[in-house]
JSON list of C-alpha atoms in Angstrom, two decimals:
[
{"chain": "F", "resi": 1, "resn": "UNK", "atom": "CA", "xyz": [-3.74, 1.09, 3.95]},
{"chain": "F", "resi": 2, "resn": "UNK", "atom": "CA", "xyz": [-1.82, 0.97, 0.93]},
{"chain": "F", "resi": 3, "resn": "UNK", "atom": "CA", "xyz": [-3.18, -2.29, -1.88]},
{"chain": "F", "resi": 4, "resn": "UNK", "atom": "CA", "xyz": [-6.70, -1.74, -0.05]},
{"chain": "F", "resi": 5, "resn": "UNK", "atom": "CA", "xyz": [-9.69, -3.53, -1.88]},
{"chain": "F", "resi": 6, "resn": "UNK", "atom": "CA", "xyz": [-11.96, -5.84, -1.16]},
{"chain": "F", "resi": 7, "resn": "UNK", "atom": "CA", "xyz": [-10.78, -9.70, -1.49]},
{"chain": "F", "resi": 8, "resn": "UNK", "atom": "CA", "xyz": [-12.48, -10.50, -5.18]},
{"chain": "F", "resi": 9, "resn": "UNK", "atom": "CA", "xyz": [-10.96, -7.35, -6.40]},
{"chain": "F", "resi": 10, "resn": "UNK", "atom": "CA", "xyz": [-7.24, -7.65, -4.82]},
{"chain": "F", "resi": 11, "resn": "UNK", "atom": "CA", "xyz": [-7.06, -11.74, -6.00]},
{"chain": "F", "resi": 12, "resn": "UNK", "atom": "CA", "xyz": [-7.87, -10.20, -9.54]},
{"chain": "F", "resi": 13, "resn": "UNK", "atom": "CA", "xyz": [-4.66, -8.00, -9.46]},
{"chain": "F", "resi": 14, "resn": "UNK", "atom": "CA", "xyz": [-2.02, -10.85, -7.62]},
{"chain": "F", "resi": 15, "resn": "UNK", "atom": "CA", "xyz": [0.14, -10.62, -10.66]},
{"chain": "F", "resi": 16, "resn": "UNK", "atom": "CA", "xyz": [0.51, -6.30, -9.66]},
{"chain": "F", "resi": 17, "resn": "UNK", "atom": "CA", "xyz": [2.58, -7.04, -6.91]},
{"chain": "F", "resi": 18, "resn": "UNK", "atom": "CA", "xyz": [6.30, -7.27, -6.29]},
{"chain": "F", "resi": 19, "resn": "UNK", "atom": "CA", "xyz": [7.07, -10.41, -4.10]},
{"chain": "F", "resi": 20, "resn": "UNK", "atom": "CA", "xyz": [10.80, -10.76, -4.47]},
{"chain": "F", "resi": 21, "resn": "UNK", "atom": "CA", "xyz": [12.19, -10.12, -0.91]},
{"chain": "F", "resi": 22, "resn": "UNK", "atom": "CA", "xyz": [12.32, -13.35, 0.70]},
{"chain": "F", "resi": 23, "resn": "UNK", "atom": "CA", "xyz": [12.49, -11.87, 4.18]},
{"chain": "F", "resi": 24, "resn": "UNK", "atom": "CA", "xyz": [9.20, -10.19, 4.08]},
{"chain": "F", "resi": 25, "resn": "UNK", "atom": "CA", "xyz": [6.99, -12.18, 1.68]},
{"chain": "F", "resi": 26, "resn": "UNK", "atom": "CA", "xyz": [3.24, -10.38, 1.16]},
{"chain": "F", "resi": 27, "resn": "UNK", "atom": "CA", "xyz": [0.74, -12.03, 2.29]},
{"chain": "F", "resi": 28, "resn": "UNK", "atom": "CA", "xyz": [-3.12, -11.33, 1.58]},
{"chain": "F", "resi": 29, "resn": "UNK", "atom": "CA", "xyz": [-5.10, -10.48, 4.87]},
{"chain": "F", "resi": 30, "resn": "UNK", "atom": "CA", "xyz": [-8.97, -10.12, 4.69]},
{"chain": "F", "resi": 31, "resn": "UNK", "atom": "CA", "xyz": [-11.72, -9.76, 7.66]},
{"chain": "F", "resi": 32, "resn": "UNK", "atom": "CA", "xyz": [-12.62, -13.56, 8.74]},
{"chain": "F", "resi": 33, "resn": "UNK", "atom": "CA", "xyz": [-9.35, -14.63, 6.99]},
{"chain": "F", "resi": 34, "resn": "UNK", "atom": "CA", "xyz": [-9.79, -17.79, 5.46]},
{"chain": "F", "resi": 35, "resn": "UNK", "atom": "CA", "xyz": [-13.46, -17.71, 6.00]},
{"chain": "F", "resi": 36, "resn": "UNK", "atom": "CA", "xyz": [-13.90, -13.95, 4.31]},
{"chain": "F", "resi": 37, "resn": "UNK", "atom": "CA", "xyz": [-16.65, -12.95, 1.38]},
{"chain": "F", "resi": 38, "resn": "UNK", "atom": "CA", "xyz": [-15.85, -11.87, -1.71]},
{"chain": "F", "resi": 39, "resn": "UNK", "atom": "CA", "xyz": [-16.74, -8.22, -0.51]},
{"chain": "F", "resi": 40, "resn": "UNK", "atom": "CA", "xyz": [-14.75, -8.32, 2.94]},
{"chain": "F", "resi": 41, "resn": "UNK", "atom": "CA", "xyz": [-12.39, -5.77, 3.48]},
{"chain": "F", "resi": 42, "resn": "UNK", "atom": "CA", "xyz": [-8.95, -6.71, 2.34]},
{"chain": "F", "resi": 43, "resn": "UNK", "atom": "CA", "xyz": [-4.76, -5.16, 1.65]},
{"chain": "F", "resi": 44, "resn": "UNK", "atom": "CA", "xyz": [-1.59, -6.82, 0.93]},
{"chain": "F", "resi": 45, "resn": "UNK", "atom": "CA", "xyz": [1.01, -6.00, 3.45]},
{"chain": "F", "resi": 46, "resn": "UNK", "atom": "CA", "xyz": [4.70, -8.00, 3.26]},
{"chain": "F", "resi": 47, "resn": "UNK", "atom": "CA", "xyz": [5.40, -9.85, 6.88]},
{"chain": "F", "resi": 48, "resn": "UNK", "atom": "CA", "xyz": [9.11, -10.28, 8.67]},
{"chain": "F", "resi": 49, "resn": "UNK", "atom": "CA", "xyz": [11.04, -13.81, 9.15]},
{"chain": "F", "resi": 50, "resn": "UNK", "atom": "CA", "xyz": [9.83, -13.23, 12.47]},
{"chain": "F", "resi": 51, "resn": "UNK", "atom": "CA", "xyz": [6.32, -13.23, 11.53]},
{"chain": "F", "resi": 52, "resn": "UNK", "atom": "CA", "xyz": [5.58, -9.90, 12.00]},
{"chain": "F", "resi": 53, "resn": "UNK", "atom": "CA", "xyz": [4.18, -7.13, 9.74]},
{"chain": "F", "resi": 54, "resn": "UNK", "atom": "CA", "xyz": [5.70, -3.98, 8.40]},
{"chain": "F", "resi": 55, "resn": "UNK", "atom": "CA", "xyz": [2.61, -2.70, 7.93]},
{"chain": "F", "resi": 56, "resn": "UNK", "atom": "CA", "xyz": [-0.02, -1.20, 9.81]},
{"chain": "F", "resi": 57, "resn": "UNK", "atom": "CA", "xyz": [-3.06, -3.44, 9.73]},
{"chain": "F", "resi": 58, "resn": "UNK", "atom": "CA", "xyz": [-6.52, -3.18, 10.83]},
{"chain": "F", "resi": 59, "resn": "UNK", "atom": "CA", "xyz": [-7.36, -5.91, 13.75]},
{"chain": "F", "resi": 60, "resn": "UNK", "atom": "CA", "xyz": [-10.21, -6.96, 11.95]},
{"chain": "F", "resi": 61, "resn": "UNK", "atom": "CA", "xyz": [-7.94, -8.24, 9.15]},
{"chain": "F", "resi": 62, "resn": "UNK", "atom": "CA", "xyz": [-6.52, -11.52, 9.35]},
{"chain": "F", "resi": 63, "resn": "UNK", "atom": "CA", "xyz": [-4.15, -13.60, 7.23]},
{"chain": "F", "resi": 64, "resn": "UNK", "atom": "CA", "xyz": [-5.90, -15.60, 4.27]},
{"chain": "F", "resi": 65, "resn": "UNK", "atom": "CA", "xyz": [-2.75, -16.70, 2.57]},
{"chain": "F", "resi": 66, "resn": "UNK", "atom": "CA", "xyz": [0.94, -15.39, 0.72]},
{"chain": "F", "resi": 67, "resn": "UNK", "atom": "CA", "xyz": [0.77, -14.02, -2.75]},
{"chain": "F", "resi": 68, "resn": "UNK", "atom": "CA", "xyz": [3.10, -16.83, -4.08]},
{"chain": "F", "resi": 69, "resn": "UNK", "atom": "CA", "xyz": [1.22, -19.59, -2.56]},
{"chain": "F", "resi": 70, "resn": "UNK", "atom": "CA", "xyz": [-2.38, -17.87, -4.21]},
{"chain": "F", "resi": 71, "resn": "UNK", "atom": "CA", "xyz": [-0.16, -17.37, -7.54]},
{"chain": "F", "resi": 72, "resn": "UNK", "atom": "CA", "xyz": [0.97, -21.20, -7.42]},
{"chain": "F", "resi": 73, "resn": "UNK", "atom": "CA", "xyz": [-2.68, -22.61, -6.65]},
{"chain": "F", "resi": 74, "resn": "UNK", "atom": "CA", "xyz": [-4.03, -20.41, -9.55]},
{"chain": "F", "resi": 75, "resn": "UNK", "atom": "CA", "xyz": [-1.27, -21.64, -12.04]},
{"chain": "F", "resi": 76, "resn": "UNK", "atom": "CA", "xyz": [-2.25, -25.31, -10.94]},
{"chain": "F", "resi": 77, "resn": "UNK", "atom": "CA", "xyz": [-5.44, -24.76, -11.42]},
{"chain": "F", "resi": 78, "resn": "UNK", "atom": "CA", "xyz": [-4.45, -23.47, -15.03]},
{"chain": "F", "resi": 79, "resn": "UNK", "atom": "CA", "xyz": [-2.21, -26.25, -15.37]},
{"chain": "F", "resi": 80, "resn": "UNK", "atom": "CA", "xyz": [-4.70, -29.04, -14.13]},
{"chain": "F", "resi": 81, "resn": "UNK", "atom": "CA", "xyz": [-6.95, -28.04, -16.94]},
{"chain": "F", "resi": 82, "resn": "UNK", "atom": "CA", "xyz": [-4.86, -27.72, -19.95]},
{"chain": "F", "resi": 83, "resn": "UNK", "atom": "CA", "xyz": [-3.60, -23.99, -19.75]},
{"chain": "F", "resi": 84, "resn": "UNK", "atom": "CA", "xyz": [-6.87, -22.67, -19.85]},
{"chain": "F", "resi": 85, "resn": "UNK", "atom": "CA", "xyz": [-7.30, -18.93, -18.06]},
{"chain": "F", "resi": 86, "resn": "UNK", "atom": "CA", "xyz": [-9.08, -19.17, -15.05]},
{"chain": "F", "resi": 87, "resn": "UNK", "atom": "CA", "xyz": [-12.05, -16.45, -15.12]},
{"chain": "F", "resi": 88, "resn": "UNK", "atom": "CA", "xyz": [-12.51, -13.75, -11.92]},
{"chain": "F", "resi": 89, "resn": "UNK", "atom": "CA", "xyz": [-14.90, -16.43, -10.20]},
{"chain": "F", "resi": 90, "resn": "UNK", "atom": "CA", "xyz": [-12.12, -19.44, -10.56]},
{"chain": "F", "resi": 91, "resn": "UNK", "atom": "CA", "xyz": [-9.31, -17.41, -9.61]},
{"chain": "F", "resi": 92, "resn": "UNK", "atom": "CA", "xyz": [-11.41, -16.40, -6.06]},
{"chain": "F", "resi": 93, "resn": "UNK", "atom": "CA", "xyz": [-12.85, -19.98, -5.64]},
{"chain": "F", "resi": 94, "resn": "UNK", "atom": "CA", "xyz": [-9.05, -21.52, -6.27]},
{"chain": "F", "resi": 95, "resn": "UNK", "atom": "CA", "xyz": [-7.01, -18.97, -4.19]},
{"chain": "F", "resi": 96, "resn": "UNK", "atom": "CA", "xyz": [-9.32, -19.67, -1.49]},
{"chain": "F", "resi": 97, "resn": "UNK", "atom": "CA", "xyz": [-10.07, -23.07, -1.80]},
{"chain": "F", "resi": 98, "resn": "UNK", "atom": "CA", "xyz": [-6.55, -23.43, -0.85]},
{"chain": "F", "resi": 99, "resn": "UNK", "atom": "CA", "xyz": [-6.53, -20.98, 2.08]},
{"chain": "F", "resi": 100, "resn": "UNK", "atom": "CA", "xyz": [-9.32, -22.83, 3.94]},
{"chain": "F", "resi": 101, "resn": "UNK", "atom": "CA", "xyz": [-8.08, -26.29, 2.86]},
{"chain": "F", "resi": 102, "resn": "UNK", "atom": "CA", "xyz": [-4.39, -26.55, 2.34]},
{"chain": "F", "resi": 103, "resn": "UNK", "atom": "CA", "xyz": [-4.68, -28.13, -1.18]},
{"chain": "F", "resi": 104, "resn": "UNK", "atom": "CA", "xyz": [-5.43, -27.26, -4.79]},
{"chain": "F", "resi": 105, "resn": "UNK", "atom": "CA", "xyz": [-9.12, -26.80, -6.23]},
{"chain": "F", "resi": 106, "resn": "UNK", "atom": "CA", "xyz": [-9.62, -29.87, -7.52]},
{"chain": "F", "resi": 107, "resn": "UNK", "atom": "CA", "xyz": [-10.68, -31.18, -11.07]},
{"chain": "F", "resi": 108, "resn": "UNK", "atom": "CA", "xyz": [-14.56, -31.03, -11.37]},
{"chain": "F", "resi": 109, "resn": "UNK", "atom": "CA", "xyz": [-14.42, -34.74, -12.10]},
{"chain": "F", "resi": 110, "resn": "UNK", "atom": "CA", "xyz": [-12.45, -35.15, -8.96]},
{"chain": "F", "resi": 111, "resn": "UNK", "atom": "CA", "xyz": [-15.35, -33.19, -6.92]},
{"chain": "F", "resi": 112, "resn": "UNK", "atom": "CA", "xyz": [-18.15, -35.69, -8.09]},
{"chain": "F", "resi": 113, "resn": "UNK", "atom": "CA", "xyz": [-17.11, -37.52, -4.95]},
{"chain": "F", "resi": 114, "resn": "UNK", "atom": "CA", "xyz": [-16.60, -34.80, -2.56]}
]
């Protein structure tokens, strides 16, 4: 499995990967998906139009999220807070805190009411 790691590790190195072929954009799959650990098994492996993969992948993976959408919620997060770099433990916690929820981590004064 070519790009294997485990999740924390393979979010660290998004900005390694070539995602310029529109037709099969990468996409990050982990074991429990949206719901994996920071240690669960995970690859990058670029998926069709058609929605399938050109990859093999093990059945115990399943799809957390694309590389440009966990790109985009880490530069929001970056934006949100005045350029600042987001450390190893943001750039997990953003990438997916938008997997599970559809929508970008969230300003800690915004959370206060969460």
């Amino acid at each position: 499995m070519k790009n294997a790691s485990t999740l924390f590790e393979l979010i660290q190195r998004l900005d390694e990967f070539e995602d310029s072929d529109r037709f099969h954009p990468l996409v990050i799959y982990a074991q429990n998906g949206a719901d994996a650990g920071r240690n669960s098994p995970a690859l990058v492996c670029p998926r069709s139009e058609s929605g399938s993969l050109t990859c093999p992948l093990d059945a115990s993976l399943s799809e957390v999220l694309s590389v440009e959408q966990a790109r985009d919620a880490i530069t929001v997060w970056s934006a949100w807070r005045g350029g600042l770099t987001p450390s190893p433990e943001d750039r997990f916690n953003t990438v997916m805190f938008f997997s599970r929820h559809g929508a970008y981590f969230p300003l800690e004064t915004d959370r206060e009411g969460m």
